[in-house]
């Protein structure tokens, strides 16, 4: 096949600008050192605050609930009652074949000791509730006076330790919402270190394979580490100054974003810097040209991710709205480090940082026909066929959404079953006819009697008991006849809300664990309807400003939305059949959409921005598209692998919601990198021709004389 050189030359160019040699040399030497000195000062100030971020994380129920929901108001009001937010436990005693008299005596004695050592709700003694088959007895226990999640988790550990000594053959488990929260707290506490080490290890391996240099891989890794430290300090400052809610989930995702996005920016900059070193004698001049060349694309990339994340501020779900600014801070810090600190370090290290593949001044890269030139050639021969076939493949994958499991229940939130989950299953088996966890009702004390009577008479309610009172509010525990988180219990919650909200002056609110999950589902549906259009609009505006076009942004956005659908479809094929996940987190569709649209557009930005550069130099769309694919294909493939791998690290954490998030985003990034950007976006650009730049000036520019049609020639792969 005939090959044609790109329309622009790669011959060495003189450094730009009329600077005097002495002044220019002084600036070249001083500026990198100045930048590094500034970053050293920033890090010295940031490290103490970054270390405090873990102390201000909030993982209470309220922090993961909708701001305006009924159940959220209950959780807030419970914290204001005497004793604060209760730690509801269920002590479960079971012996296969039936409990003996000695078992019951031992259980009663242990529960009495627990009551003596811990504060209970207004001194109320726990009541033994035996199962009908006589195999199990449960004791609901409510601990009060515990001020934070760490203290509650320690109390649960103490209770479990006190129950460790029991008759042989008698199983003793601590369940209930308090135990579940304590187990969640323990899991979250272990995620930071695990996630950080795993992410660093994955990124290091991929950088070594990409650069094939004993030194170069370390530079971006150190710089992205500095960005991570700075982002944690900034987020801590936002918590102190603006009471920003930071959860363990948002902190984990910020870490992934900093390493994933930061490494992507580094790969693009280093690749362009390597090109420019062949054209410029001095590393300073080469870096200045590299930053000018890829800077707009990197800025637009960061802008789309940050804007997409900030759209989450419109979400009603507290954990989603808090994630927006936390994630945005991470990608902005990554951008700042990669456009300032990384260039400074690379300039000071000089060309030898690329050893053994040092790009010599005036040299030409080895001409070869590479993978991405071949991909461009195949897309160019039959762009229509490629586009239709690729679209059909994505559509077929998206059908897997029909196989997605239902919403994730609390008992299924862990990849491994802790004691609290085992206890919930034991209770469900032993008490199939009733609920073991209360539905919490808060009402004005002056109308508490009416609320208690109405709640007790509501269809589906087994019993209702008056709880604590204080500050003008009274807590009522309502037990449904149906098992927890069943359709019957949901009907009971709806019936309670319909009836109790009608009592004038009661201001009754219905909450508890099951009511919270019901509100989560409703709120996530509302948030998707609000946030998704905002994300699409924000991304389209940024792309239109960068590419001076409306058609090209639409092509990119449609492509990444199709990728999201295909990735969710693959989730339907893998989550339950392969991974054994019993449900999906209600927030997964929205958060995965935000990440895949914002991050997926990045690679389209890198490709289309380079394609626009080639078009401005006189190439027609066909030649510009294939040249852009050839020159950016390798680095974007590396960036896609890094980003996918960093999100895949979330799968190593013992939480189903993070494992699902990591899978969907990682798969989506790979689809976007190796299918959509490489074939579909290129094919669509070839079919549209110069109309891809409409209504910009490039759409009105005639093809350059002697332009090569995509079916007959492909530029030589010079990467």
XYZ file of C-alpha atoms in Angstrom:
719
model
C 0.000 0.000 0.000
C 1.229 3.458 -0.848
C 2.196 5.646 2.097
C 2.067 9.396 2.309
C 3.849 11.642 4.756
C 1.743 13.960 6.910
C 1.267 17.449 5.559
C 3.346 19.000 8.351
C 7.063 18.490 8.697
C 8.861 16.900 11.602
C 12.165 18.586 10.841
C 13.891 20.406 13.693
C 12.591 23.884 14.374
C 14.348 26.836 15.940
C 13.199 27.812 19.414
C 10.342 30.263 19.208
C 10.488 33.853 20.389
C 12.962 36.744 20.162
C 14.489 36.202 23.596
C 18.051 37.266 24.213
C 20.281 34.178 24.639
C 21.514 35.076 28.134
C 18.113 35.995 29.488
C 16.510 32.964 27.864
C 19.109 30.615 29.319
C 18.653 32.108 32.784
C 14.923 31.701 32.593
C 15.261 28.114 31.432
C 17.412 27.301 34.435
C 15.479 29.267 37.055
C 11.858 28.490 36.207
C 11.929 24.692 36.789
C 13.695 25.137 40.116
C 11.188 27.800 41.131
C 8.262 25.523 40.303
C 9.759 22.646 42.276
C 10.463 24.946 45.241
C 6.839 26.112 45.248
C 5.598 22.529 45.211
C 7.944 21.586 48.056
C 6.448 24.396 50.142
C 2.930 23.323 49.174
C 3.604 19.739 50.206
C 5.230 20.762 53.486
C 2.069 22.662 54.307
C -0.254 19.958 52.950
C 1.118 16.824 54.624
C -0.121 17.604 58.179
C -3.634 18.383 56.916
C -3.769 15.471 54.502
C -3.112 13.111 57.395
C -6.153 14.477 59.218
C -8.621 13.730 56.417
C -9.391 10.291 57.834
C -10.451 11.909 61.121
C -13.205 13.977 59.482
C -14.754 11.306 57.276
C -18.401 10.729 58.043
C -20.046 7.384 57.430
C -23.241 7.717 59.445
C -26.565 6.771 57.899
C -27.444 10.437 57.342
C -24.354 10.946 55.185
C -25.566 8.318 52.701
C -29.252 9.310 52.738
C -31.318 11.769 50.675
C -31.271 15.244 52.182
C -35.060 15.705 52.023
C -36.277 12.182 52.777
C -38.551 11.198 55.651
C -36.064 8.620 56.900
C -33.264 11.198 56.962
C -35.315 13.460 59.220
C -35.864 10.523 61.576
C -32.124 9.795 61.719
C -31.388 13.447 62.529
C -34.078 13.669 65.207
C -32.926 10.424 66.839
C -29.480 11.942 67.362
C -31.118 14.808 69.324
C -33.016 12.489 71.711
C -31.606 11.595 75.157
C -28.687 9.269 74.640
C -28.201 10.412 71.052
C -28.417 8.153 68.058
C -29.079 4.619 69.272
C -26.970 1.605 68.403
C -29.628 -1.032 67.824
C -28.390 -4.580 68.315
C -30.056 -7.975 68.249
C -28.389 -10.688 70.324
C -29.196 -14.006 68.664
C -28.918 -17.375 70.422
C -29.536 -20.543 68.396
C -29.089 -24.287 68.776
C -30.021 -26.690 66.014
C -32.624 -29.082 67.400
C -33.897 -26.629 70.001
C -32.595 -24.526 72.895
C -32.110 -26.235 76.238
C -32.995 -24.785 79.626
C -29.286 -24.257 80.254
C -29.019 -22.353 76.987
C -31.811 -19.986 78.016
C -30.270 -19.413 81.439
C -26.857 -18.692 79.915
C -28.393 -16.316 77.404
C -30.357 -14.426 80.068
C -27.252 -14.109 82.243
C -25.128 -12.808 79.363
C -27.755 -10.263 78.341
C -27.995 -9.060 81.933
C -24.224 -8.489 82.002
C -24.405 -6.550 78.734
C -27.153 -4.354 80.210
C -25.093 -3.721 83.359
C -22.006 -2.653 81.396
C -23.700 -0.542 78.718
C -26.341 2.167 78.821
C -29.708 1.012 77.454
C -32.679 3.037 76.284
C -34.100 4.647 79.422
C -33.130 1.600 81.435
C -35.600 -0.622 79.591
C -34.609 -4.285 80.030
C -34.304 -6.281 76.801
C -37.168 -8.734 76.257
C -36.536 -12.310 75.154
C -38.397 -13.185 71.942
C -38.319 -16.933 71.242
C -38.917 -18.401 67.797
C -41.907 -20.655 67.206
C -39.758 -23.711 66.610
C -37.833 -23.180 69.852
C -34.433 -23.165 68.159
C -33.706 -19.456 68.550
C -34.206 -16.619 70.989
C -33.398 -12.982 70.270
C -32.886 -10.008 72.557
C -33.255 -6.527 71.004
C -30.777 -4.224 72.782
C -30.422 -0.495 72.162
C -27.181 1.150 73.328
C -27.207 4.906 73.871
C -24.751 7.610 74.839
C -22.294 6.730 72.069
C -21.196 9.912 70.313
C -19.483 8.794 67.097
C -19.080 5.857 64.735
C -15.743 4.764 66.209
C -17.195 4.624 69.729
C -20.211 2.667 68.460
C -17.987 0.194 66.625
C -15.878 -0.305 69.777
C -19.046 -0.931 71.814
C -20.162 -3.620 69.382
C -16.736 -5.275 69.641
C -17.058 -5.223 73.433
C -20.494 -6.843 73.302
C -19.218 -9.567 70.987
C -16.296 -10.228 73.314
C -18.679 -10.547 76.285
C -20.749 -13.135 74.413
C -17.763 -15.238 73.334
C -18.022 -17.600 76.338
C -21.140 -19.742 75.829
C -22.181 -23.423 76.067
C -20.846 -25.760 73.408
C -23.160 -26.162 70.439
C -24.922 -22.866 71.123
C -24.277 -20.243 68.425
C -24.290 -16.612 69.536
C -24.360 -13.754 67.016
C -24.682 -10.006 67.275
C -26.860 -8.513 64.542
C -29.053 -5.478 64.010
C -28.383 -2.137 62.399
C -25.782 -1.140 64.979
C -23.738 -4.275 64.291
C -24.104 -3.801 60.553
C -22.827 -0.226 60.843
C -19.921 -1.381 62.995
C -18.938 -4.009 60.423
C -19.196 -1.390 57.683
C -16.994 0.945 59.707
C -14.345 -1.760 60.044
C -14.431 -2.442 56.315
C -14.197 1.261 55.433
C -11.283 1.701 57.826
C -9.299 -0.877 55.887
C -10.032 0.503 52.421
C -7.697 3.512 52.373
C -4.427 1.653 52.819
C -5.468 -1.265 50.619
C -6.667 1.018 47.850
C -3.607 3.268 47.926
C -1.048 0.453 47.792
C -2.967 -1.475 45.142
C -3.404 1.623 42.967
C 0.259 2.624 43.221
C 1.327 -0.905 42.350
C -0.929 -1.154 39.300
C 0.072 2.268 37.975
C 3.775 1.540 38.508
C 3.623 -1.725 36.557
C 1.751 -0.161 33.658
C 4.120 2.823 33.484
C 7.146 0.517 33.415
C 5.623 -1.477 30.557
C 4.699 1.719 28.706
C 7.975 3.630 28.982
C 10.442 0.706 29.045
C 12.789 2.879 31.053
C 14.268 2.240 34.508
C 13.738 5.877 35.591
C 11.034 7.562 33.538
C 8.113 5.610 35.057
C 8.992 6.852 38.529
C 8.627 10.552 37.667
C 4.870 10.583 36.879
C 4.233 8.272 39.826
C 5.956 10.617 42.291
C 4.192 13.633 40.818
C 0.758 12.016 40.994
C 1.528 11.094 44.602
C 2.181 14.774 45.297
C -1.147 15.606 43.646
C -2.928 13.045 45.840
C -1.387 14.565 48.968
C -2.381 18.081 47.901
C -5.941 17.006 47.096
C -6.409 15.415 50.523
C -5.219 18.615 52.195
C -7.549 20.770 50.093
C -10.517 18.537 50.854
C -9.688 18.672 54.566
C -9.689 22.469 54.308
C -13.100 22.401 52.618
C -14.432 20.231 55.425
C -13.222 22.701 58.025
C -14.288 25.808 56.146
C -17.561 24.758 54.524
C -18.595 21.603 56.431
C -18.197 19.521 53.267
C -19.351 15.949 53.798
C -16.582 13.445 52.996
C -17.450 9.760 53.183
C -15.143 6.785 52.871
C -16.675 6.098 49.462
C -15.965 9.588 48.120
C -12.432 9.510 49.544
C -11.735 6.158 47.846
C -13.059 7.366 44.497
C -11.009 10.577 44.778
C -7.848 8.495 45.178
C -8.685 6.519 42.046
C -9.466 9.689 40.098
C -6.219 11.398 41.082
C -4.069 8.441 40.066
C -6.101 7.544 36.991
C -6.626 11.023 35.542
C -3.212 12.288 36.638
C -1.398 9.392 34.996
C -3.436 9.906 31.820
C -2.390 13.553 31.643
C 1.221 12.543 32.267
C 1.147 9.984 29.454
C -0.171 12.538 26.983
C 2.325 15.221 28.016
C 5.346 12.893 28.028
C 4.412 11.522 24.608
C 4.186 15.013 23.145
C 7.404 16.028 24.919
C 9.207 13.087 23.327
C 8.052 14.300 19.893
C 9.202 17.836 20.562
C 12.646 16.748 21.813
C 13.389 15.616 18.258
C 12.561 19.112 17.009
C 14.178 21.257 19.729
C 17.755 21.272 20.929
C 16.923 22.283 24.519
C 14.523 20.344 26.791
C 13.029 23.625 28.040
C 11.952 24.612 24.528
C 10.671 21.123 23.807
C 8.587 21.133 26.980
C 7.197 24.574 26.254
C 6.083 23.378 22.819
C 4.636 20.189 24.322
C 2.595 22.065 26.911
C 1.327 24.475 24.264
C 0.426 21.584 21.986
C -1.440 19.315 24.379
C -2.329 21.840 27.075
C -5.739 22.802 25.631
C -6.769 19.154 25.334
C -5.643 18.380 28.888
C -7.416 21.472 30.223
C -10.609 20.530 28.399
C -10.285 16.962 29.643
C -9.978 18.112 33.247
C -12.793 20.582 32.687
C -15.203 17.904 31.488
C -14.448 15.615 34.428
C -14.664 18.424 36.996
C -17.827 19.872 35.458
C -19.468 16.460 35.289
C -18.634 15.773 38.924
C -19.834 19.183 40.080
C -23.187 18.436 38.459
C -23.619 15.937 41.282
C -24.203 18.909 43.589
C -27.747 18.919 42.193
C -28.312 15.404 43.581
C -30.508 15.029 46.651
C -28.551 12.022 47.869
C -25.995 13.283 50.382
C -23.250 10.816 49.413
C -23.592 11.716 45.708
C -23.711 15.487 46.217
C -20.674 15.306 48.505
C -18.743 13.220 45.989
C -18.994 15.988 43.369
C -16.653 18.587 44.900
C -14.381 15.933 46.420
C -13.777 14.303 43.033
C -13.443 17.672 41.291
C -10.718 18.717 43.737
C -8.852 15.504 42.946
C -8.778 15.958 39.164
C -7.915 19.676 39.421
C -4.973 18.903 41.722
C -3.868 16.192 39.301
C -4.022 18.694 36.439
C -2.056 21.314 38.363
C 0.701 18.836 39.192
C 0.956 17.458 35.667
C 1.160 20.866 33.995
C 3.625 22.411 36.459
C 5.589 19.964 38.593
C 5.962 17.205 35.998
C 7.328 19.529 33.262
C 9.757 21.105 35.720
C 11.158 17.747 36.842
C 11.439 16.403 33.301
C 13.225 19.519 32.057
C 15.791 19.315 34.854
C 16.390 15.606 34.235
C 16.906 16.247 30.523
C 16.838 13.747 27.678
C 18.552 10.987 29.610
C 15.388 10.350 31.613
C 14.198 8.430 28.509
C 17.210 6.069 28.582
C 17.679 3.698 26.858
C 15.299 5.073 24.165
C 16.631 8.637 24.154
C 15.005 10.919 21.508
C 17.972 12.701 19.873
C 17.636 16.218 18.481
C 17.047 16.148 14.733
C 16.387 12.418 14.655
C 13.416 10.787 13.016
C 11.367 8.129 14.786
C 11.618 4.717 13.188
C 9.064 4.555 10.396
C 6.837 1.528 10.736
C 3.314 0.555 10.001
C 1.809 0.153 13.444
C -1.388 -1.115 14.973
C -3.249 2.170 14.980
C -2.363 2.965 11.404
C -3.812 -0.432 10.497
C -6.939 0.348 12.517
C -7.318 3.652 10.761
C -6.880 1.930 7.426
C -9.593 -0.642 8.176
C -11.998 2.070 9.323
C -11.173 4.118 6.251
C -11.921 1.348 3.739
C -15.528 0.803 4.843
C -16.429 3.470 7.429
C -20.165 2.877 7.072
C -19.876 -0.845 7.657
C -17.546 -0.338 10.613
C -19.891 2.214 12.192
C -23.002 0.050 11.811
C -21.266 -3.106 13.039
C -19.760 -1.339 16.049
C -23.057 0.286 16.937
C -24.823 -3.067 16.674
C -22.244 -4.651 18.996
C -22.724 -1.947 21.627
C -26.484 -2.298 21.314
C -26.301 -6.049 21.782
C -24.149 -5.633 24.890
C -26.569 -3.048 26.281
C -29.345 -5.678 26.225
C -27.618 -7.204 29.234
C -29.201 -4.410 31.300
C -32.374 -6.522 31.223
C -30.480 -9.117 33.285
C -29.334 -6.741 36.021
C -30.308 -7.928 39.521
C -32.611 -5.846 41.703
C -31.551 -3.214 44.203
C -28.883 -4.238 46.688
C -30.130 -5.061 50.182
C -28.130 -4.196 53.280
C -27.384 -7.855 53.962
C -25.749 -8.136 50.545
C -23.510 -5.059 50.654
C -20.353 -7.030 51.537
C -18.460 -9.390 49.274
C -17.766 -11.486 52.372
C -20.444 -12.093 55.023
C -19.583 -10.499 58.404
C -21.245 -11.611 61.625
C -24.005 -9.003 61.416
C -25.117 -10.349 58.029
C -25.012 -13.956 59.261
C -27.164 -12.911 62.229
C -29.712 -11.281 59.903
C -29.970 -14.500 57.920
C -30.391 -16.521 61.110
C -33.239 -14.230 62.184
C -34.890 -14.416 58.770
C -34.850 -18.221 58.940
C -36.047 -18.422 62.547
C -38.680 -15.665 62.367
C -40.098 -15.852 58.833
C -43.427 -14.492 59.986
C -42.234 -11.171 61.443
C -39.579 -8.478 61.288
C -36.635 -8.472 63.659
C -35.786 -4.808 63.108
C -38.057 -1.917 64.028
C -39.509 0.768 61.793
C -38.694 4.004 63.619
C -41.392 6.660 63.961
C -40.706 10.131 65.356
C -43.644 12.327 66.395
C -44.420 15.364 68.537
C -44.722 14.239 72.145
C -48.137 15.871 72.632
C -49.591 13.699 69.883
C -47.480 10.603 70.549
C -50.452 8.701 71.981
C -52.501 9.205 68.839
C -49.542 8.217 66.674
C -48.949 5.090 68.734
C -52.586 4.030 68.408
C -52.710 4.730 64.669
C -49.387 2.928 64.074
C -50.476 -0.136 66.059
C -53.678 -0.388 64.061
C -52.041 -0.001 60.650
C -52.376 -2.929 58.286
C -49.262 -5.085 58.344
C -48.094 -3.959 61.822
C -47.562 -6.619 64.488
C -46.926 -4.283 67.408
C -45.869 -0.729 68.257
C -43.982 0.367 71.384
C -43.275 3.792 72.844
C -39.576 4.592 73.026
C -37.544 7.576 74.150
C -38.844 11.112 74.601
C -37.002 14.404 74.739
C -36.938 17.865 73.225
C -40.641 17.670 72.410
C -40.245 14.438 70.345
C -41.113 10.817 71.074
C -39.719 7.734 69.366
C -42.015 4.808 68.587
C -40.729 1.390 67.485
C -43.050 -0.327 65.018
C -42.590 -3.995 64.088
C -44.031 -5.224 60.802
C -45.504 -8.662 60.315
C -43.489 -9.153 57.127
C -39.736 -9.918 57.102
C -37.224 -7.048 56.737
C -36.853 -5.478 53.278
C -39.646 -7.590 51.840
C -42.461 -6.346 49.632
C -44.837 -6.769 52.570
C -42.717 -4.561 54.828
C -42.530 -1.906 52.120
C -46.320 -1.889 51.898
C -46.432 -1.447 55.657
C -44.056 1.542 55.484
C -46.202 3.178 52.794
C -49.324 2.541 54.869
C -47.702 4.044 57.977
C -46.667 7.161 56.113
C -50.103 7.614 54.555
C -51.823 7.256 57.902
C -49.459 9.060 60.258
C -48.926 12.082 58.018
C -52.656 12.800 58.330
C -52.519 13.290 62.104
C -52.640 17.052 62.565
C -49.853 18.525 64.669
C -47.961 15.250 65.001
C -45.274 16.011 62.374
C -44.730 12.258 62.216
C -41.816 10.850 60.218
C -41.226 7.198 59.358
C -37.647 5.951 59.168
C -35.414 3.032 59.989
C -33.257 0.815 57.802
C -35.982 -0.417 55.444
C -37.499 3.046 55.049
C -34.042 4.376 54.221
C -33.611 1.888 51.394
C -37.046 2.795 50.052
C -36.125 6.480 50.064
C -32.771 5.723 48.427
C -34.465 4.093 45.459
C -36.887 6.985 44.974
C -34.172 9.605 45.343
C -31.789 7.931 42.927
C -34.510 7.917 40.278
C -35.055 11.630 40.864
C -31.331 12.385 40.831
C -30.846 10.615 37.502
C -33.569 12.736 35.929
C -31.867 15.930 37.152
C -28.133 15.220 36.993
C -27.865 13.324 33.689
C -29.092 16.253 31.522
C -26.812 18.636 33.427
C -23.781 16.422 32.797
C -24.541 16.110 29.086
C -25.044 19.860 28.729
C -21.846 20.725 30.605
C -19.758 18.289 28.556
C -21.250 19.499 25.257
C -20.497 23.141 26.073
C -16.862 22.408 26.962
C -16.347 20.309 23.839
C -17.969 22.944 21.634
C -15.641 25.604 23.038
C -12.553 23.429 22.484
C -13.376 22.032 19.031
C -15.237 25.080 17.637
C -17.945 22.711 16.467
C -21.341 21.323 17.412
C -21.263 18.130 15.359
C -17.980 16.727 16.721
C -19.109 17.151 20.367
C -22.388 15.407 19.578
C -20.494 12.494 18.011
C -18.308 12.134 21.107
C -21.190 12.387 23.582
C -23.367 9.895 21.723
C -20.410 7.526 21.636
C -19.739 7.631 25.389
C -23.447 7.279 26.229
C -23.479 4.134 24.076
C -20.403 2.921 25.948
C -22.179 3.439 29.282
C -25.131 1.372 28.105
C -22.858 -1.439 26.915
C -20.849 -1.409 30.174
C -24.023 -1.607 32.266
C -25.188 -4.438 30.030
C -21.970 -6.336 30.691
C -22.643 -5.764 34.374
C -25.951 -7.550 33.925
C -24.111 -10.503 32.394
C -21.463 -10.710 35.137
C -22.732 -9.321 38.456
C -25.037 -12.122 39.557
C -24.154 -15.046 37.213
C -20.358 -14.749 37.635
C -19.595 -12.639 40.722
C -22.610 -13.715 42.776
C -23.716 -10.167 43.616
C -27.342 -10.303 44.776
C -28.191 -6.769 43.610
C -26.847 -3.458 42.346
C -26.356 -0.364 44.426
C -29.146 2.160 43.650
C -26.556 4.858 42.969
C -24.557 2.804 40.456
C -26.378 3.906 37.260
C -25.959 7.613 38.005
C -22.380 7.570 39.284
C -21.144 5.244 36.546
C -22.819 7.472 33.952
C -21.081 10.574 35.310
C -17.680 8.873 35.378
C -17.925 7.216 31.981
C -19.260 10.294 30.186
C -16.756 12.660 31.777
C -13.758 10.321 31.624
C -14.690 8.665 28.336
C -14.920 11.990 26.559
C -11.291 12.569 27.566
C -9.971 10.195 24.934
C -12.253 11.688 22.323
C -10.859 15.086 23.258
C -7.273 13.913 22.789
C -8.124 12.385 19.407
C -10.342 15.175 18.041
C -8.050 17.949 19.247
C -5.116 16.388 17.386
C -7.370 15.848 14.371
C -8.284 19.535 14.450
C -4.588 20.462 14.630
C -3.930 18.437 11.492
C -6.924 20.010 9.740
C -5.683 23.506 10.573
C -2.369 22.581 8.923
C -4.179 21.831 5.674
C -4.997 18.120 5.850
C -8.453 16.984 4.786
C -10.633 15.166 7.312
C -9.637 11.700 6.084
C -5.927 12.322 6.398
C -6.340 14.292 9.636
C -8.383 11.517 11.239
C -5.921 8.752 10.421
C -2.897 10.884 11.332
C -4.508 11.786 14.673
C -5.222 8.127 15.330
C -1.660 7.153 14.443
C -0.022 9.834 16.597
C -2.301 9.597 19.632
C -3.370 5.950 19.443
C -0.538 4.465 21.454
C -0.587 7.001 24.263
C -4.379 6.957 24.544
C -4.363 3.167 24.637
C -1.853 3.325 27.489
C -3.941 5.967 29.241
C -7.069 3.860 28.853
C -5.352 0.816 30.299
C -4.101 2.834 33.285
C -7.507 4.376 33.995
C -9.305 1.052 33.611
C -6.787 -0.655 35.888
C -7.089 1.993 38.609
C -10.875 1.659 38.674
C -10.581 -2.122 38.566
C -8.633 -1.863 41.836
C -11.957 -0.972 43.487
C -12.926 -4.582 42.887
C -10.351 -5.656 45.473
C -12.329 -3.914 48.231
C -14.867 -5.978 50.217
C -17.821 -3.745 49.331
C -20.186 -4.716 46.529
C -21.036 -1.116 45.588
C -17.378 -0.231 44.970
C -16.672 -3.513 43.191
C -19.606 -2.886 40.842
C -18.489 0.682 40.224
C -14.963 -0.439 39.410
C -16.189 -3.092 36.982
C -18.577 -0.862 35.018
C -16.143 2.048 34.682
C -13.146 -0.178 33.848
C -15.057 -2.101 31.176
C -16.503 1.113 29.777
C -13.086 2.749 29.521
C -11.696 -0.277 27.668
C -14.628 -0.295 25.239
C -14.158 3.399 24.625
C -10.396 3.097 24.156
C -10.216 0.130 21.822
C -13.559 0.156 20.015
C -15.404 3.448 20.129
C -12.563 5.932 19.805
C -10.472 3.798 17.473
C -13.163 2.631 15.082
C -16.513 4.328 15.620
C -15.439 7.936 16.153
C -12.923 7.663 13.316
C -15.522 6.082 10.997
C -18.125 8.723 11.857
C -15.581 11.486 11.176
C -14.712 9.990 7.787
C -18.379 9.727 6.824
C -19.147 13.278 7.911
C -16.087 14.764 6.233
C -15.631 18.461 6.819
C -19.187 18.639 8.259
C -17.766 17.165 11.448
C -16.489 20.701 12.167
C -19.832 22.408 11.500
C -20.519 25.277 12.066
C -16.879 26.204 12.616
C -14.597 27.689 9.996
C -13.060 24.303 9.198
C -16.418 23.086 7.873
C -16.238 25.747 5.165
C -12.603 25.134 4.204
C -12.172 23.162 0.953
C -9.976 20.072 0.948
C -6.287 20.720 0.462
C -4.937 20.072 -3.049
C -3.567 16.569 -3.368
C -5.321 15.341 -0.234
C -5.256 11.595 -0.013
C -8.498 9.668 0.171
C -8.731 7.292 3.111
C -9.352 4.222 0.930
C -6.112 4.613 -0.988
C -3.489 5.737 1.461
C -2.650 5.728 5.114
C 0.163 7.811 6.653
C 3.159 5.835 7.722
C 3.205 5.000 11.407
C 5.999 7.120 12.803
C 5.385 6.345 16.473
